[in-house]
Amino acid sequence: MAKNPGSPSTVLLWSAEKYKAVGHCIYCGSSDNLSDEHIVPLGLQPRGGDWFLPKASCDRCADITKRFEGLCLQGTLGPLRAKLKLRSRRKLKTTTERTTNHRDDGRMETLTVPLDEFPMVCLGFDLEAAGLLRQARPTTEFVGRPIVRYPIGELEKQLPEGIALKLGRVAPREYARMLAKIAHSYAVAKFGEASFIPCLSDIILGKCDYAPYYVGGDKSGALLVDQPTTLHHVYPQACDLNGVPYLLVAIRLFAFMGMPRYLIVVGRITEGNLEQLRSNPL
Ligand SMILES: [Zn+2]
């Protein structure tokens, strides 16, 4: 068992999964210039633990997903990823930028410091459930708040009194698009495209702004247990809404840090091979 959640000595569990090649882009349908799609972004995976779907994203869609993932991976989760030595297309970082604000004189100071001098913190969101699951009208506005999780004593250890520290940037829309991409590609990998009518492609590609209708926090009342050795937890769910079966994907990134679980609606179930999910509604 892990001693201190989030300590570098924690043993984190994650497996490698490779799925069947798709042969066209799972977002726009194009067959041009296909590359492998990382279901959980590469930068959130440990070395040797890739989950990927071969030949599943065209270069145009890959450019779009790379942009919002980059904002989340660097701005929101950069120092944590470096501390955990998660994968990176660039050279592994050993330092990070630390911006502090001295409350007595208002002085702001940005220094490049070794990673050890930045606290182990994880940023995320406590979001209202997806609008569709609440049977609310579609909206473009997220309701919720950013949250920070860290091991007990971590911030006190790093921060003398009277000093505020910039922990990172949070962008709910980009974060929601990253969750939508994980959910959609996971559902395609696990069940195949014929199993559901997808509803996330336009949100992922930035053509539709109604992400809060499909992406939200897990407010189902399902127990959120401690997962001290789990890096990320992704699994399928289903629910019936007025007799219509929907496929959902539950995502808990950095589960071992006590982060919340999100529940994403990926589409309407169309095939009998998801019968087992339908008989297990939320
Ligand atoms: Zn595409």
PDB file of N, CA and C in Angstrom, residues 128-143 203 208-215 241-242:
ATOM      1  N   GLU A 128     -20.459  20.423 -11.861  1.00  0.00           N
ATOM      2  CA  GLU A 128     -21.829  19.932 -11.842  1.00  0.00           C
ATOM      3  C   GLU A 128     -21.925  18.765 -12.831  1.00  0.00           C
ATOM      4  N   ALA A 129     -22.889  17.852 -12.623  1.00  0.00           N
ATOM      5  CA  ALA A 129     -23.043  16.730 -13.558  1.00  0.00           C
ATOM      6  C   ALA A 129     -23.395  17.253 -14.958  1.00  0.00           C
ATOM      7  N   ALA A 130     -23.079  16.461 -15.977  1.00  0.00           N
ATOM      8  CA  ALA A 130     -23.408  16.826 -17.367  1.00  0.00           C
ATOM      9  C   ALA A 130     -24.901  17.165 -17.470  1.00  0.00           C
ATOM     10  N   GLY A 131     -25.211  18.216 -18.236  1.00  0.00           N
ATOM     11  CA  GLY A 131     -26.592  18.681 -18.355  1.00  0.00           C
ATOM     12  C   GLY A 131     -27.553  17.587 -18.795  1.00  0.00           C
ATOM     13  N   LEU A 132     -27.130  16.766 -19.716  1.00  0.00           N
ATOM     14  CA  LEU A 132     -28.001  15.696 -20.226  1.00  0.00           C
ATOM     15  C   LEU A 132     -28.424  14.757 -19.093  1.00  0.00           C
ATOM     16  N   LEU A 133     -27.493  14.456 -18.185  1.00  0.00           N
ATOM     17  CA  LEU A 133     -27.799  13.536 -17.083  1.00  0.00           C
ATOM     18  C   LEU A 133     -28.730  14.187 -16.055  1.00  0.00           C
ATOM     19  N   ARG A 134     -28.703  15.519 -16.019  1.00  0.00           N
ATOM     20  CA  ARG A 134     -29.613  16.231 -15.113  1.00  0.00           C
ATOM     21  C   ARG A 134     -30.913  16.573 -15.817  1.00  0.00           C
ATOM     22  N   GLN A 135     -31.006  16.204 -17.093  1.00  0.00           N
ATOM     23  CA  GLN A 135     -32.144  16.529 -17.939  1.00  0.00           C
ATOM     24  C   GLN A 135     -32.382  18.041 -17.965  1.00  0.00           C
ATOM     25  N   ALA A 136     -31.264  18.783 -18.021  1.00  0.00           N
ATOM     26  CA  ALA A 136     -31.326  20.245 -18.097  1.00  0.00           C
ATOM     27  C   ALA A 136     -31.199  20.667 -19.557  1.00  0.00           C
ATOM     28  N   ARG A 137     -31.420  21.923 -19.848  1.00  0.00           N
ATOM     29  CA  ARG A 137     -31.276  22.416 -21.222  1.00  0.00           C
ATOM     30  C   ARG A 137     -29.782  22.556 -21.554  1.00  0.00           C
ATOM     31  N   PRO A 138     -29.422  22.358 -22.829  1.00  0.00           N
ATOM     32  CA  PRO A 138     -28.010  22.522 -23.200  1.00  0.00           C
ATOM     33  C   PRO A 138     -27.522  23.939 -22.867  1.00  0.00           C
ATOM     34  N   THR A 139     -26.315  24.026 -22.347  1.00  0.00           N
ATOM     35  CA  THR A 139     -25.743  25.323 -22.025  1.00  0.00           C
ATOM     36  C   THR A 139     -24.247  25.301 -22.366  1.00  0.00           C
ATOM     37  N   THR A 140     -23.685  26.491 -22.538  1.00  0.00           N
ATOM     38  CA  THR A 140     -22.250  26.569 -22.821  1.00  0.00           C
ATOM     39  C   THR A 140     -21.462  26.914 -21.552  1.00  0.00           C
ATOM     40  N   GLU A 141     -22.181  27.158 -20.443  1.00  0.00           N
ATOM     41  CA  GLU A 141     -21.522  27.601 -19.209  1.00  0.00           C
ATOM     42  C   GLU A 141     -21.276  26.452 -18.241  1.00  0.00           C
ATOM     43  N   PHE A 142     -20.044  26.331 -17.786  1.00  0.00           N
ATOM     44  CA  PHE A 142     -19.743  25.337 -16.757  1.00  0.00           C
ATOM     45  C   PHE A 142     -20.107  25.893 -15.390  1.00  0.00           C
ATOM     46  N   VAL A 143     -20.651  25.040 -14.538  1.00  0.00           N
ATOM     47  CA  VAL A 143     -20.889  25.417 -13.149  1.00  0.00           C
ATOM     48  C   VAL A 143     -20.000  24.535 -12.300  1.00  0.00           C
ATOM     49  N   ILE A 203     -17.501  18.718 -30.150  1.00  0.00           N
ATOM     50  CA  ILE A 203     -16.956  19.386 -28.952  1.00  0.00           C
ATOM     51  C   ILE A 203     -15.437  19.250 -28.957  1.00  0.00           C
ATOM     52  N   CYS A 208     -18.462  22.949 -31.542  1.00  0.00           N
ATOM     53  CA  CYS A 208     -19.672  23.071 -30.729  1.00  0.00           C
ATOM     54  C   CYS A 208     -19.236  23.405 -29.306  1.00  0.00           C
ATOM     55  N   ASP A 209     -19.977  24.311 -28.699  1.00  0.00           N
ATOM     56  CA  ASP A 209     -19.544  24.846 -27.404  1.00  0.00           C
ATOM     57  C   ASP A 209     -20.362  24.271 -26.238  1.00  0.00           C
ATOM     58  N   TYR A 210     -21.145  23.236 -26.513  1.00  0.00           N
ATOM     59  CA  TYR A 210     -22.042  22.719 -25.478  1.00  0.00           C
ATOM     60  C   TYR A 210     -21.417  21.612 -24.630  1.00  0.00           C
ATOM     61  N   ALA A 211     -20.109  21.724 -24.372  1.00  0.00           N
ATOM     62  CA  ALA A 211     -19.431  20.695 -23.577  1.00  0.00           C
ATOM     63  C   ALA A 211     -20.117  20.421 -22.232  1.00  0.00           C
ATOM     64  N   PRO A 212     -20.629  21.465 -21.519  1.00  0.00           N
ATOM     65  CA  PRO A 212     -21.233  21.162 -20.202  1.00  0.00           C
ATOM     66  C   PRO A 212     -22.472  20.262 -20.289  1.00  0.00           C
ATOM     67  N   TYR A 213     -23.024  20.105 -21.477  1.00  0.00           N
ATOM     68  CA  TYR A 213     -24.195  19.222 -21.631  1.00  0.00           C
ATOM     69  C   TYR A 213     -23.785  17.751 -21.589  1.00  0.00           C
ATOM     70  N   TYR A 214     -22.532  17.472 -21.948  1.00  0.00           N
ATOM     71  CA  TYR A 214     -22.069  16.078 -22.033  1.00  0.00           C
ATOM     72  C   TYR A 214     -20.948  15.740 -21.049  1.00  0.00           C
ATOM     73  N   VAL A 215     -20.258  16.755 -20.570  1.00  0.00           N
ATOM     74  CA  VAL A 215     -19.091  16.530 -19.706  1.00  0.00           C
ATOM     75  C   VAL A 215     -19.367  17.161 -18.343  1.00  0.00           C
ATOM     76  N   LEU A 241     -32.153   7.195 -20.065  1.00  0.00           N
ATOM     77  CA  LEU A 241     -32.814   8.476 -19.820  1.00  0.00           C
ATOM     78  C   LEU A 241     -34.090   8.473 -20.639  1.00  0.00           C
ATOM     79  N   ASN A 242     -35.224   8.446 -19.974  1.00  0.00           N
ATOM     80  CA  ASN A 242     -36.520   8.361 -20.648  1.00  0.00           C
ATOM     81  C   ASN A 242     -36.547   7.219 -21.661  1.00  0.00           C
TER      82      ASN A 242
END
